[in-house]
Amino acid sequence: MTLNPKQQTQAWQSLDAAHHLHPFTDNGELNQKGSRVINRAEGVYIYTPEGQEILDGMAGLWCVNMGYGRKELIDAATEQLNTLPYYNLFFQCTHPPATELAARLTSLLPEHLNRVFFTGSGSECNDTVVRMVRHFWASQGQPQRKAIISRHNAYHGSTMAGASLGGMKPMHAQGGLPLPDIHHIDQPYPFGEGQGQDPQAFGLERARQLEAKILELGPENVAAFIGEPVQGAGGVIIPPASYWPEIQRICRQYDILLVSDEVICGFGRLGHWLGCEHFGVKPDLVCMAKGITSGYVPLGAVAVGDRVAEGLLKDGGDFNHGFTYSGHPVACAVASANLALMEQEGILERIQQHTSPYLQKRWAELGDHPLVGEARGIGMVGALELVADKATGARFDEKVGAGTLCRDFCIECGLVMRAVGDTMIISPPLVITESEIDELVARARRSLDLTWQHLKG
Ligand code: PXG
């Protein structure tokens, strides 16, 4: 018996409910409702089996930067699967896709980043960084430098080290986190935590919490500071311009390594290869994943600055760390094809000169909506703060679940927008056209109207 699309969806939903545990999901609640099945995608659109077309305002999970259905990436994967579907980089071996990608990547990155260590994901990059910075300081005769400083509401992944570096309270509440020697300072979030203050002064004050924390721990005990240039999963938190230069000054003054987590901000999301370039920051280590392959296959990479690389290569250079899928050949081949495609299409110039200014202009218009306390954005990300009172910026009671409501109306209107509490965020594919941006903004406005009617009606 062939099933019609609705029956097929129901069949998948019941298998899913019986056998599949979802990440970051109330699985009990989901199993009652039935999960949303997506089984096809093209360009900036995803589709349900019943044929609903949904504009993917999140590029999957901030990763499908060059859009769905790119033949160049599919061909690169197919060719590599046919040639060498797997080999490893352990035991003195290499393979052409990893070597060529390492060279290609370092040629695109700032001058002092000349080496990469491959992983399978962003979380694995951050686990790698924890071990690498501590190993580096040990190589410098300072093994006591173990402390790593991060921010509250940062997201650095879900592994033990990634979730510890992250500053997500609900994550720390499960599984005995954070690990020892990981510390958090406050985030540079003007709308949420700096209301009524001058944004630049607020940015400096938040950066100087790093200095205070270093002095509290003793500079001789601190290995590194890690941050996302713009916090993504935390709600598109854009720091004031004063923030990053001050963080860099402090790191240099106390000789603390600076790690930029570029898992979201890299590969064009902020209009540059790396988001830190926008803020004029020169990190010692850089974590990359997601957009490196446009999400087609999993890959992560840690770019290592010359100073750290020289430390690691001292005394034989043994680093006892690595993953079966470090630099998987298919992932590396797709990443190289993705970088080539980005260059061929001049995507960075297109973002800087056209797509980002247009997206930001249209996005800012949503700021006039009665439900929106702030519409902000940078590069190819945006956020809307939903408020109960536009004049005072007062939030809705948490129990109202305004963000969740709005997110559900978005889907009804054919748009994926993510809710972080009552902050609605977007991170569309970088290849989105002006008319697709118009569509995105129209669908977002319609969803805001429906949310408003529901809450006030
Ligand atoms: N660093 C940053 C800055 C991230 O955003 C990771 C590390 C971890 O990467 P992996 O590949 O291990 O997932 C991330 C991941 C969301 C969401 O809902 C964000 C991420 C992952 C899943 C969901 O915003 N970011």
CSV table of C-alpha atoms and ligand atoms in Angstrom, one decimal, residues 24 58 61-62 120-124 126 155-159 228 230 232-234 261-265 287 289-290 299 418 420 425, ligand 1:
chain,number,residue,atom,x,y,z
A,24,PHE,CA,17.7,20.1,23.1
A,58,MET,CA,18.2,30.1,10.1
A,61,LEU,CA,21.4,25.7,12.3
A,62,TRP,CA,23.4,28.7,11.2
A,120,GLY,CA,34.4,16.7,13.4
A,121,SER,CA,32.4,19.6,14.9
A,122,GLY,CA,32.4,22.9,16.7
A,123,SER,CA,32.2,21.2,20.1
A,124,GLU,CA,35.2,19.1,19.3
A,126,ASN,CA,36.4,23.8,21.8
A,155,TYR,CA,27.4,28.9,23.5
A,156,HIS,CA,30.5,26.8,22.8
A,157,GLY,CA,28.9,23.3,22.2
A,158,SER,CA,27.5,20.3,24.0
A,159,THR,CA,30.5,18.2,24.9
A,228,GLU,CA,32.1,34.4,20.0
A,230,VAL,CA,28.8,38.0,18.2
A,232,GLY,CA,24.7,33.5,18.3
A,233,ALA,CA,22.7,30.9,20.2
A,234,GLY,CA,22.6,33.3,23.1
A,261,ASP,CA,34.9,30.9,18.5
A,262,GLU,CA,33.9,31.5,14.9
A,263,VAL,CA,31.6,28.5,14.5
A,264,ILE,CA,28.8,30.8,13.6
A,265,CYS,CA,30.5,34.1,12.8
A,287,CYS,CA,37.4,27.6,16.1
A,289,ALA,CA,32.7,24.5,11.8
A,290,LYS,CA,29.2,24.8,10.4
A,299,LEU,CA,33.7,19.3,9.8
A,418,ARG,CA,14.4,30.8,16.1
A,420,VAL,CA,15.8,32.5,22.3
A,425,ILE,CA,16.6,35.6,15.6
B,1,PXG,N1,30.5,27.2,19.1
B,1,PXG,C1,29.5,28.0,18.7
B,1,PXG,C2,29.7,29.5,18.7
B,1,PXG,C3,28.3,27.4,18.3
B,1,PXG,O1,27.3,28.2,17.9
B,1,PXG,C4,29.3,25.3,18.7
B,1,PXG,C5,30.4,25.9,19.1
B,1,PXG,C6,29.2,23.8,18.7
B,1,PXG,O2,29.2,23.3,17.4
B,1,PXG,P1,28.7,21.8,17.1
B,1,PXG,O3,29.1,21.6,15.7
B,1,PXG,O4,29.4,20.9,18.0
B,1,PXG,O5,27.2,21.8,17.3
B,1,PXG,C7,28.2,26.0,18.2
B,1,PXG,C8,26.9,25.4,17.8
B,1,PXG,C9,21.0,27.0,18.2
B,1,PXG,C10,22.1,26.1,18.0
B,1,PXG,O6,19.9,26.6,18.4
B,1,PXG,C11,23.4,26.6,17.9
B,1,PXG,C12,24.5,25.7,17.8
B,1,PXG,C13,24.2,24.3,17.7
B,1,PXG,C14,22.9,23.9,17.8
B,1,PXG,C15,21.9,24.7,18.0
B,1,PXG,O7,21.2,28.3,18.1
B,1,PXG,N2,25.8,26.2,17.7
